[in-house]
PDB file of C-alpha atoms in Angstrom:
ATOM      1  CA  UNK A  66     -20.055 -37.359 -18.682  1.00  0.00           C
ATOM      2  CA  UNK A  67     -20.611 -33.938 -16.486  1.00  0.00           C
ATOM      3  CA  UNK A  68     -17.243 -32.909 -16.448  1.00  0.00           C
ATOM      4  CA  UNK A  69     -17.219 -32.896 -19.978  1.00  0.00           C
ATOM      5  CA  UNK A  70     -19.937 -30.572 -20.554  1.00  0.00           C
ATOM      6  CA  UNK A  71     -19.075 -28.550 -18.198  1.00  0.00           C
ATOM      7  CA  UNK A  72     -15.494 -28.030 -20.170  1.00  0.00           C
ATOM      8  CA  UNK A  73     -17.326 -27.676 -23.411  1.00  0.00           C
ATOM      9  CA  UNK A  74     -19.784 -24.807 -21.423  1.00  0.00           C
ATOM     10  CA  UNK A  75     -16.192 -22.909 -20.408  1.00  0.00           C
ATOM     11  CA  UNK A  76     -14.872 -23.182 -23.953  1.00  0.00           C
ATOM     12  CA  UNK A  77     -17.932 -21.644 -25.142  1.00  0.00           C
ATOM     13  CA  UNK A  78     -18.218 -19.005 -22.554  1.00  0.00           C
ATOM     14  CA  UNK A  79     -14.592 -17.837 -23.371  1.00  0.00           C
ATOM     15  CA  UNK A  80     -15.330 -17.736 -27.027  1.00  0.00           C
ATOM     16  CA  UNK A  81     -17.780 -15.818 -26.656  1.00  0.00           C
ATOM     17  CA  UNK A  82     -16.154 -13.580 -24.587  1.00  0.00           C
ATOM     18  CA  UNK A  83     -13.308 -12.993 -27.149  1.00  0.00           C
ATOM     19  CA  UNK A  84     -16.410 -12.417 -29.656  1.00  0.00           C
ATOM     20  CA  UNK A  85     -17.969  -9.565 -27.558  1.00  0.00           C
ATOM     21  CA  UNK A  86     -14.569  -7.820 -26.779  1.00  0.00           C
ATOM     22  CA  UNK A  87     -14.211  -7.975 -30.608  1.00  0.00           C
ATOM     23  CA  UNK A  88     -17.680  -6.856 -31.582  1.00  0.00           C
ATOM     24  CA  UNK A  89     -17.494  -3.940 -29.370  1.00  0.00           C
ATOM     25  CA  UNK A  90     -13.839  -2.486 -29.845  1.00  0.00           C
ATOM     26  CA  UNK A  91     -14.728  -2.458 -34.055  1.00  0.00           C
ATOM     27  CA  UNK A  92     -18.448  -0.720 -32.837  1.00  0.00           C
ATOM     28  CA  UNK A  93     -16.669   2.375 -31.023  1.00  0.00           C
ATOM     29  CA  UNK A  94     -12.944   2.059 -32.126  1.00  0.00           C
ATOM     30  CA  UNK A  95     -11.880   5.807 -30.867  1.00  0.00           C
ATOM     31  CA  UNK A  96     -14.013   4.964 -27.611  1.00  0.00           C
ATOM     32  CA  UNK A  97     -12.837   1.411 -26.672  1.00  0.00           C
ATOM     33  CA  UNK A  98      -9.485   1.585 -28.079  1.00  0.00           C
ATOM     34  CA  UNK A  99      -8.359   5.246 -26.464  1.00  0.00           C
ATOM     35  CA  UNK A 100      -5.834   3.512 -24.252  1.00  0.00           C
ATOM     36  CA  UNK A 101      -4.271   1.323 -26.627  1.00  0.00           C
ATOM     37  CA  UNK A 102      -3.348   4.250 -28.860  1.00  0.00           C
ATOM     38  CA  UNK A 103      -2.075   6.210 -26.467  1.00  0.00           C
ATOM     39  CA  UNK A 104       0.805   3.578 -26.152  1.00  0.00           C
ATOM     40  CA  UNK A 105       0.977   4.270 -29.201  1.00  0.00           C
ATOM     41  CA  UNK A 106      -0.709   1.064 -30.643  1.00  0.00           C
ATOM     42  CA  UNK A 107      -2.568   0.869 -33.872  1.00  0.00           C
ATOM     43  CA  UNK A 108      -6.292   0.317 -34.572  1.00  0.00           C
ATOM     44  CA  UNK A 109      -5.304  -2.631 -36.569  1.00  0.00           C
ATOM     45  CA  UNK A 110      -2.898  -4.387 -34.115  1.00  0.00           C
ATOM     46  CA  UNK A 111      -5.719  -3.713 -31.224  1.00  0.00           C
ATOM     47  CA  UNK A 112      -7.878  -5.884 -33.919  1.00  0.00           C
ATOM     48  CA  UNK A 113      -5.564  -8.544 -34.250  1.00  0.00           C
ATOM     49  CA  UNK A 114      -4.877  -9.262 -30.715  1.00  0.00           C
ATOM     50  CA  UNK A 115      -8.443  -8.254 -29.915  1.00  0.00           C
ATOM     51  CA  UNK A 116      -7.312  -6.122 -26.577  1.00  0.00           C
ATOM     52  CA  UNK A 117      -9.353  -2.772 -25.315  1.00  0.00           C
ATOM     53  CA  UNK A 118     -11.406  -1.255 -22.846  1.00  0.00           C
ATOM     54  CA  UNK A 119     -14.738  -2.070 -22.781  1.00  0.00           C
ATOM     55  CA  UNK A 120     -18.039  -1.222 -20.060  1.00  0.00           C
ATOM     56  CA  UNK A 121     -18.916  -4.004 -18.287  1.00  0.00           C
ATOM     57  CA  UNK A 122     -22.490  -3.753 -18.523  1.00  0.00           C
ATOM     58  CA  UNK A 123     -22.655  -3.181 -22.172  1.00  0.00           C
ATOM     59  CA  UNK A 124     -20.480  -6.549 -22.362  1.00  0.00           C
ATOM     60  CA  UNK A 125     -22.178  -8.281 -19.598  1.00  0.00           C
ATOM     61  CA  UNK A 126     -25.602  -7.127 -22.137  1.00  0.00           C
ATOM     62  CA  UNK A 127     -23.999  -9.063 -24.884  1.00  0.00           C
ATOM     63  CA  UNK A 128     -22.774 -12.147 -23.474  1.00  0.00           C
ATOM     64  CA  UNK A 129     -26.634 -12.271 -21.691  1.00  0.00           C
ATOM     65  CA  UNK A 130     -27.627 -12.379 -25.296  1.00  0.00           C
ATOM     66  CA  UNK A 131     -25.573 -15.153 -26.650  1.00  0.00           C
ATOM     67  CA  UNK A 132     -26.888 -17.189 -23.472  1.00  0.00           C
ATOM     68  CA  UNK A 133     -24.812 -16.765 -20.532  1.00  0.00           C
ATOM     69  CA  UNK A 134     -26.036 -16.723 -17.234  1.00  0.00           C
ATOM     70  CA  UNK A 135     -23.941 -13.802 -15.264  1.00  0.00           C
ATOM     71  CA  UNK A 136     -23.376 -15.919 -11.609  1.00  0.00           C
ATOM     72  CA  UNK A 137     -21.631 -18.874 -14.161  1.00  0.00           C
ATOM     73  CA  UNK A 138     -19.368 -16.287 -15.793  1.00  0.00           C
ATOM     74  CA  UNK A 139     -18.537 -14.793 -12.899  1.00  0.00           C
ATOM     75  CA  UNK A 140     -17.700 -18.129 -10.999  1.00  0.00           C
ATOM     76  CA  UNK A 141     -15.328 -18.581 -13.971  1.00  0.00           C
ATOM     77  CA  UNK A 142     -13.943 -15.423 -14.087  1.00  0.00           C
ATOM     78  CA  UNK A 143     -15.818 -13.663 -16.554  1.00  0.00           C
ATOM     79  CA  UNK A 144     -16.639 -10.870 -14.763  1.00  0.00           C
ATOM     80  CA  UNK A 145     -16.082  -6.735 -14.307  1.00  0.00           C
ATOM     81  CA  UNK A 146     -13.265  -7.769 -12.582  1.00  0.00           C
ATOM     82  CA  UNK A 147     -11.522  -8.264 -16.085  1.00  0.00           C
ATOM     83  CA  UNK A 148     -14.153  -6.718 -17.960  1.00  0.00           C
ATOM     84  CA  UNK A 149     -14.744  -2.889 -17.364  1.00  0.00           C
ATOM     85  CA  UNK A 150     -13.313   0.992 -18.707  1.00  0.00           C
ATOM     86  CA  UNK A 151     -10.569   0.836 -15.855  1.00  0.00           C
ATOM     87  CA  UNK A 152      -8.803  -1.971 -17.672  1.00  0.00           C
ATOM     88  CA  UNK A 153      -7.376  -3.087 -20.769  1.00  0.00           C
ATOM     89  CA  UNK A 154      -8.224  -6.468 -21.575  1.00  0.00           C
ATOM     90  CA  UNK A 155      -6.491  -8.883 -23.664  1.00  0.00           C
ATOM     91  CA  UNK A 156      -7.326 -12.588 -25.064  1.00  0.00           C
ATOM     92  CA  UNK A 157      -5.167 -15.363 -24.100  1.00  0.00           C
ATOM     93  CA  UNK A 158      -4.790 -18.401 -27.186  1.00  0.00           C
ATOM     94  CA  UNK A 159      -3.095 -21.173 -27.116  1.00  0.00           C
ATOM     95  CA  UNK A 160      -0.287 -22.382 -29.678  1.00  0.00           C
ATOM     96  CA  UNK A 161      -3.748 -23.719 -31.487  1.00  0.00           C
ATOM     97  CA  UNK A 162      -5.377 -20.222 -31.263  1.00  0.00           C
ATOM     98  CA  UNK A 163      -8.148 -21.674 -28.499  1.00  0.00           C
ATOM     99  CA  UNK A 164      -9.149 -18.650 -26.407  1.00  0.00           C
ATOM    100  CA  UNK A 165      -7.999 -20.272 -22.944  1.00  0.00           C
ATOM    101  CA  UNK A 166      -7.712 -16.759 -21.069  1.00  0.00           C
ATOM    102  CA  UNK A 167      -7.676 -13.167 -20.801  1.00  0.00           C
ATOM    103  CA  UNK A 168      -5.426 -10.515 -19.197  1.00  0.00           C
ATOM    104  CA  UNK A 169      -5.818  -7.116 -17.958  1.00  0.00           C
ATOM    105  CA  UNK A 170      -3.876  -4.107 -17.289  1.00  0.00           C
ATOM    106  CA  UNK A 171      -5.037  -1.307 -14.822  1.00  0.00           C
ATOM    107  CA  UNK A 172      -5.185   2.058 -16.354  1.00  0.00           C
ATOM    108  CA  UNK A 173      -4.434   3.705 -13.349  1.00  0.00           C
ATOM    109  CA  UNK A 174      -1.418   2.034 -12.397  1.00  0.00           C
ATOM    110  CA  UNK A 175       1.631   3.817 -10.063  1.00  0.00           C
ATOM    111  CA  UNK A 176       4.692   1.921  -9.746  1.00  0.00           C
ATOM    112  CA  UNK A 177       5.667   4.903  -6.901  1.00  0.00           C
ATOM    113  CA  UNK A 178       2.491   3.831  -4.899  1.00  0.00           C
ATOM    114  CA  UNK A 179       2.937   0.381  -5.486  1.00  0.00           C
ATOM    115  CA  UNK A 180       6.291   0.833  -3.655  1.00  0.00           C
ATOM    116  CA  UNK A 181       4.789   3.129  -1.138  1.00  0.00           C
ATOM    117  CA  UNK A 182       2.361   0.320   0.099  1.00  0.00           C
ATOM    118  CA  UNK A 183       4.748  -2.270  -0.113  1.00  0.00           C
ATOM    119  CA  UNK A 184       7.235  -0.657   2.396  1.00  0.00           C
ATOM    120  CA  UNK A 185       4.125   0.113   4.965  1.00  0.00           C
ATOM    121  CA  UNK A 186       3.294  -3.926   4.150  1.00  0.00           C
ATOM    122  CA  UNK A 187      -0.516  -2.414   2.646  1.00  0.00           C
ATOM    123  CA  UNK A 188      -2.258  -4.037  -0.288  1.00  0.00           C
ATOM    124  CA  UNK A 189      -1.922  -2.649  -3.628  1.00  0.00           C
ATOM    125  CA  UNK A 190      -3.711  -3.993  -6.461  1.00  0.00           C
ATOM    126  CA  UNK A 191      -1.881  -5.773  -9.452  1.00  0.00           C
ATOM    127  CA  UNK A 192      -0.544  -4.119 -12.744  1.00  0.00           C
ATOM    128  CA  UNK A 193      -1.904  -7.318 -14.682  1.00  0.00           C
ATOM    129  CA  UNK A 194      -3.970  -9.752 -13.904  1.00  0.00           C
ATOM    130  CA  UNK A 195      -4.193 -13.050 -15.700  1.00  0.00           C
ATOM    131  CA  UNK A 196      -7.498 -15.569 -15.865  1.00  0.00           C
ATOM    132  CA  UNK A 197      -7.421 -17.642 -12.613  1.00  0.00           C
ATOM    133  CA  UNK A 198      -6.717 -21.536 -12.046  1.00  0.00           C
ATOM    134  CA  UNK A 199     -10.734 -21.873 -11.543  1.00  0.00           C
ATOM    135  CA  UNK A 200     -10.531 -22.343 -15.216  1.00  0.00           C
ATOM    136  CA  UNK A 201      -9.543 -25.723 -16.230  1.00  0.00           C
ATOM    137  CA  UNK A 202      -7.656 -25.196 -19.217  1.00  0.00           C
ATOM    138  CA  UNK A 203      -5.934 -21.705 -18.417  1.00  0.00           C
ATOM    139  CA  UNK A 204      -2.356 -23.008 -17.691  1.00  0.00           C
ATOM    140  CA  UNK A 205      -0.344 -19.993 -17.422  1.00  0.00           C
ATOM    141  CA  UNK A 206       3.061 -21.993 -16.714  1.00  0.00           C
ATOM    142  CA  UNK A 207       2.529 -23.668 -20.534  1.00  0.00           C
ATOM    143  CA  UNK A 208       1.350 -20.239 -22.229  1.00  0.00           C
ATOM    144  CA  UNK A 209       3.222 -18.064 -24.561  1.00  0.00           C
ATOM    145  CA  UNK A 210       1.344 -15.197 -25.834  1.00  0.00           C
ATOM    146  CA  UNK A 211       1.170 -14.993 -29.134  1.00  0.00           C
ATOM    147  CA  UNK A 212       2.785 -18.150 -30.156  1.00  0.00           C
ATOM    148  CA  UNK A 213      -0.628 -19.405 -32.495  1.00  0.00           C
ATOM    149  CA  UNK A 214       0.549 -16.732 -34.834  1.00  0.00           C
ATOM    150  CA  UNK A 215       4.306 -16.695 -34.184  1.00  0.00           C
ATOM    151  CA  UNK A 216       4.579 -20.266 -35.086  1.00  0.00           C
ATOM    152  CA  UNK A 217       2.434 -19.441 -38.747  1.00  0.00           C
ATOM    153  CA  UNK A 218       5.411 -17.186 -39.520  1.00  0.00           C
ATOM    154  CA  UNK A 219       8.279 -20.577 -39.722  1.00  0.00           C
ATOM    155  CA  UNK A 220      10.976 -18.631 -38.652  1.00  0.00           C
ATOM    156  CA  UNK A 221      13.950 -20.323 -36.784  1.00  0.00           C
ATOM    157  CA  UNK A 222      14.643 -17.665 -33.746  1.00  0.00           C
ATOM    158  CA  UNK A 223      11.628 -16.414 -31.563  1.00  0.00           C
ATOM    159  CA  UNK A 224      12.195 -13.418 -29.858  1.00  0.00           C
ATOM    160  CA  UNK A 225      10.726 -13.733 -26.094  1.00  0.00           C
ATOM    161  CA  UNK A 226       9.879 -10.520 -24.571  1.00  0.00           C
ATOM    162  CA  UNK A 227       8.347  -9.443 -20.752  1.00  0.00           C
ATOM    163  CA  UNK A 228       5.122  -7.666 -21.633  1.00  0.00           C
ATOM    164  CA  UNK A 229       2.211  -8.035 -23.361  1.00  0.00           C
ATOM    165  CA  UNK A 230       2.453  -4.594 -25.091  1.00  0.00           C
ATOM    166  CA  UNK A 231       6.393  -5.792 -25.906  1.00  0.00           C
ATOM    167  CA  UNK A 232       5.222  -8.006 -28.235  1.00  0.00           C
ATOM    168  CA  UNK A 233       2.771  -5.959 -29.933  1.00  0.00           C
ATOM    169  CA  UNK A 234       4.705  -2.849 -30.683  1.00  0.00           C
ATOM    170  CA  UNK A 235       7.036  -5.488 -32.024  1.00  0.00           C
ATOM    171  CA  UNK A 236       4.479  -6.675 -33.836  1.00  0.00           C
ATOM    172  CA  UNK A 237       3.370  -3.443 -35.539  1.00  0.00           C
ATOM    173  CA  UNK A 238       6.731  -2.628 -36.091  1.00  0.00           C
ATOM    174  CA  UNK A 239       7.181  -5.936 -38.514  1.00  0.00           C
ATOM    175  CA  UNK A 240       8.148  -8.394 -36.335  1.00  0.00           C
ATOM    176  CA  UNK A 241       6.124 -11.600 -36.346  1.00  0.00           C
ATOM    177  CA  UNK A 242       7.781 -14.325 -34.429  1.00  0.00           C
ATOM    178  CA  UNK A 243       7.824 -12.853 -30.791  1.00  0.00           C
ATOM    179  CA  UNK A 244       5.875 -14.102 -27.610  1.00  0.00           C
ATOM    180  CA  UNK A 245       6.423 -13.143 -23.934  1.00  0.00           C
ATOM    181  CA  UNK A 246       5.407 -15.296 -20.840  1.00  0.00           C
ATOM    182  CA  UNK A 247       1.976 -14.530 -19.277  1.00  0.00           C
ATOM    183  CA  UNK A 248       3.333 -13.138 -16.341  1.00  0.00           C
ATOM    184  CA  UNK A 249       6.064 -14.175 -14.298  1.00  0.00           C
ATOM    185  CA  UNK A 250       9.101 -15.967 -15.439  1.00  0.00           C
ATOM    186  CA  UNK A 251       9.827 -18.283 -18.381  1.00  0.00           C
ATOM    187  CA  UNK A 252       8.964 -21.866 -17.291  1.00  0.00           C
ATOM    188  CA  UNK A 253      10.318 -25.329 -18.975  1.00  0.00           C
ATOM    189  CA  UNK A 254       6.914 -25.844 -19.567  1.00  0.00           C
ATOM    190  CA  UNK A 255       6.878 -22.711 -21.946  1.00  0.00           C
ATOM    191  CA  UNK A 256      10.244 -23.868 -23.665  1.00  0.00           C
ATOM    192  CA  UNK A 257       8.876 -27.184 -24.514  1.00  0.00           C
ATOM    193  CA  UNK A 258       5.573 -25.790 -26.149  1.00  0.00           C
ATOM    194  CA  UNK A 259       7.883 -23.401 -28.440  1.00  0.00           C
ATOM    195  CA  UNK A 260      10.387 -25.982 -29.107  1.00  0.00           C
ATOM    196  CA  UNK A 261       7.559 -28.003 -30.174  1.00  0.00           C
ATOM    197  CA  UNK A 262       6.167 -25.292 -32.631  1.00  0.00           C
ATOM    198  CA  UNK A 263       9.516 -25.783 -34.611  1.00  0.00           C
ATOM    199  CA  UNK A 264      11.730 -22.616 -33.046  1.00  0.00           C
ATOM    200  CA  UNK A 265      15.644 -23.487 -32.586  1.00  0.00           C
ATOM    201  CA  UNK A 266      16.365 -20.472 -31.394  1.00  0.00           C
ATOM    202  CA  UNK A 267      15.219 -18.595 -28.193  1.00  0.00           C
ATOM    203  CA  UNK A 268      16.202 -14.253 -28.493  1.00  0.00           C
ATOM    204  CA  UNK A 269      14.945 -12.753 -24.828  1.00  0.00           C
ATOM    205  CA  UNK A 270      14.716  -9.686 -24.983  1.00  0.00           C
ATOM    206  CA  UNK A 271      14.009  -7.733 -21.373  1.00  0.00           C
ATOM    207  CA  UNK A 272      13.314  -4.590 -20.024  1.00  0.00           C
ATOM    208  CA  UNK A 273      16.467  -2.689 -19.358  1.00  0.00           C
ATOM    209  CA  UNK A 274      16.472  -2.923 -15.482  1.00  0.00           C
ATOM    210  CA  UNK A 275      17.626  -5.609 -13.202  1.00  0.00           C
ATOM    211  CA  UNK A 276      14.551  -7.416 -13.106  1.00  0.00           C
ATOM    212  CA  UNK A 277      15.021  -7.502 -16.923  1.00  0.00           C
ATOM    213  CA  UNK A 278      18.866  -8.913 -16.833  1.00  0.00           C
ATOM    214  CA  UNK A 279      17.671 -11.341 -13.787  1.00  0.00           C
ATOM    215  CA  UNK A 280      14.725 -12.616 -15.957  1.00  0.00           C
ATOM    216  CA  UNK A 281      17.404 -12.996 -19.388  1.00  0.00           C
ATOM    217  CA  UNK A 282      19.847 -14.597 -17.077  1.00  0.00           C
ATOM    218  CA  UNK A 283      17.202 -17.252 -15.539  1.00  0.00           C
ATOM    219  CA  UNK A 284      15.955 -18.120 -19.002  1.00  0.00           C
ATOM    220  CA  UNK A 285      19.355 -19.099 -20.615  1.00  0.00           C
ATOM    221  CA  UNK A 286      20.847 -20.758 -17.889  1.00  0.00           C
ATOM    222  CA  UNK A 287      17.065 -22.631 -18.366  1.00  0.00           C
ATOM    223  CA  UNK A 288      17.966 -23.237 -21.784  1.00  0.00           C
ATOM    224  CA  UNK A 289      21.266 -24.528 -21.550  1.00  0.00           C
ATOM    225  CA  UNK A 290      21.840 -28.274 -22.267  1.00  0.00           C
ATOM    226  CA  UNK A 291      18.877 -28.603 -24.260  1.00  0.00           C
ATOM    227  CA  UNK A 292      19.402 -30.147 -27.485  1.00  0.00           C
ATOM    228  CA  UNK A 293      19.416 -28.885 -30.947  1.00  0.00           C
ATOM    229  CA  UNK A 294      18.367 -25.135 -29.065  1.00  0.00           C
ATOM    230  CA  UNK A 295      20.143 -22.125 -28.980  1.00  0.00           C
ATOM    231  CA  UNK A 296      19.809 -19.372 -26.607  1.00  0.00           C
ATOM    232  CA  UNK A 297      20.744 -15.982 -26.660  1.00  0.00           C
ATOM    233  CA  UNK A 298      19.949 -12.204 -25.172  1.00  0.00           C
ATOM    234  CA  UNK A 299      19.275  -8.775 -27.204  1.00  0.00           C
ATOM    235  CA  UNK A 300      20.390  -5.870 -25.087  1.00  0.00           C
ATOM    236  CA  UNK A 301      18.457  -2.444 -25.786  1.00  0.00           C
ATOM    237  CA  UNK A 302      20.552   0.622 -25.267  1.00  0.00           C
ATOM    238  CA  UNK A 303      18.417   4.415 -25.352  1.00  0.00           C
ATOM    239  CA  UNK A 304      19.868   7.760 -26.059  1.00  0.00           C
ATOM    240  CA  UNK A 305      19.080  10.667 -23.743  1.00  0.00           C
ATOM    241  CA  UNK A 306      16.034  11.979 -25.879  1.00  0.00           C
ATOM    242  CA  UNK A 307      14.499   8.543 -24.326  1.00  0.00           C
ATOM    243  CA  UNK A 308      12.096   9.054 -21.343  1.00  0.00           C
ATOM    244  CA  UNK A 309      12.630   6.582 -18.517  1.00  0.00           C
ATOM    245  CA  UNK A 310       9.554   5.513 -18.605  1.00  0.00           C
ATOM    246  CA  UNK A 311       9.639   4.674 -22.625  1.00  0.00           C
ATOM    247  CA  UNK A 312      13.464   2.821 -22.154  1.00  0.00           C
ATOM    248  CA  UNK A 313      11.442  -1.701 -22.525  1.00  0.00           C
ATOM    249  CA  UNK A 314      11.202  -2.949 -25.400  1.00  0.00           C
ATOM    250  CA  UNK A 315       7.743  -1.352 -26.294  1.00  0.00           C
ATOM    251  CA  UNK A 316       9.244   1.528 -26.485  1.00  0.00           C
ATOM    252  CA  UNK A 317      12.329   0.701 -27.941  1.00  0.00           C
ATOM    253  CA  UNK A 318      10.094   0.169 -31.401  1.00  0.00           C
ATOM    254  CA  UNK A 319       7.760   2.969 -30.672  1.00  0.00           C
ATOM    255  CA  UNK A 320      11.200   5.101 -31.074  1.00  0.00           C
ATOM    256  CA  UNK A 321      13.670   3.391 -33.075  1.00  0.00           C
ATOM    257  CA  UNK A 322      11.484   0.838 -34.880  1.00  0.00           C
ATOM    258  CA  UNK A 323      12.143  -2.162 -36.602  1.00  0.00           C
ATOM    259  CA  UNK A 324      15.548  -1.898 -38.487  1.00  0.00           C
ATOM    260  CA  UNK A 325      17.192  -0.795 -35.492  1.00  0.00           C
ATOM    261  CA  UNK A 326      16.613  -3.698 -33.968  1.00  0.00           C
ATOM    262  CA  UNK A 327      17.981  -6.315 -36.026  1.00  0.00           C
ATOM    263  CA  UNK A 328      21.048  -4.049 -35.963  1.00  0.00           C
ATOM    264  CA  UNK A 329      21.678  -4.821 -32.714  1.00  0.00           C
ATOM    265  CA  UNK A 330      23.288  -8.358 -32.170  1.00  0.00           C
ATOM    266  CA  UNK A 331      22.063 -11.514 -30.413  1.00  0.00           C
ATOM    267  CA  UNK A 332      24.286 -12.401 -27.366  1.00  0.00           C
ATOM    268  CA  UNK A 333      25.423 -15.611 -26.458  1.00  0.00           C
ATOM    269  CA  UNK A 334      25.523 -16.726 -22.724  1.00  0.00           C
ATOM    270  CA  UNK A 335      28.983 -17.304 -22.683  1.00  0.00           C
ATOM    271  CA  UNK A 336      29.633 -13.999 -24.439  1.00  0.00           C
ATOM    272  CA  UNK A 337      27.324 -12.356 -21.666  1.00  0.00           C
ATOM    273  CA  UNK A 338      29.281 -14.258 -18.977  1.00  0.00           C
ATOM    274  CA  UNK A 339      32.592 -13.260 -20.779  1.00  0.00           C
ATOM    275  CA  UNK A 340      31.491  -9.261 -20.973  1.00  0.00           C
ATOM    276  CA  UNK A 341      30.163  -9.210 -16.950  1.00  0.00           C
ATOM    277  CA  UNK A 342      33.736 -10.218 -15.932  1.00  0.00           C
ATOM    278  CA  UNK A 343      35.473  -7.794 -17.766  1.00  0.00           C
ATOM    279  CA  UNK A 344      33.137  -4.992 -16.444  1.00  0.00           C
ATOM    280  CA  UNK A 345      34.686  -6.023 -13.345  1.00  0.00           C
ATOM    281  CA  UNK A 346      37.793  -5.950 -14.489  1.00  0.00           C
ATOM    282  CA  UNK A 347      36.634  -2.588 -15.784  1.00  0.00           C
ATOM    283  CA  UNK A 348      37.987  -3.783 -19.640  1.00  0.00           C
ATOM    284  CA  UNK A 349      35.732  -3.609 -22.108  1.00  0.00           C
ATOM    285  CA  UNK A 350      36.032  -6.495 -24.240  1.00  0.00           C
ATOM    286  CA  UNK A 351      34.425  -5.534 -27.243  1.00  0.00           C
TER     287      UNK A 351
END
């Protein structure tokens, strides 16, 4: 049918886009991977996750050589808005490894500028942008980044982080059963996807800030009562030597490594609530 033909065309478009991104970063790794390397990622990690920053005109020329029309590409989110030197672009795959979308991270993002814009009701471009709903097989609420690789490790425990760079830094450090939601909080659909892949314990690791704590609490509540599933959280602590900008999971692995992470006990929801109540009472249960 016409719809089936369109779906096949889109699947080929997205696979070719991921292949083109991968080819380009292999052609000029020192240039196209520079922003990733500056964040502490290694060449091998960038190749593994197919992420980099590439010139739109070069990318477009290669896509046209594959037989793709520029207007059709733009209609379905393969455009300069997603692929250019102002962003780091990531390939997103479903649990079976099929390319279903892309995400990009702005290189010139400034949190202070965003706060100022919000205070004046002004528009500020988002830090991250994912493939839009115009692509029928991109379902952000059901997608977990790196789940296709994590499920092959045959671990029972899955580490769920907040961001793409957290996952890549953890993977680079040697932690393999790692994932994150592709923008926003973890959803019921994502929990079901991970359970279907055989994981029996979800350990949530958030940024050490109010937003991260809120994310972990919501995720724990969502997992409570699910048969055969254990949900825990890991709180990361940082020494005075770590600057504020690095006090997140991504920075933790770069500063301390995998051994330090594995020594931190995973806390159950019950123990976390007990700890919170004791903090209010100014008493340390540990």
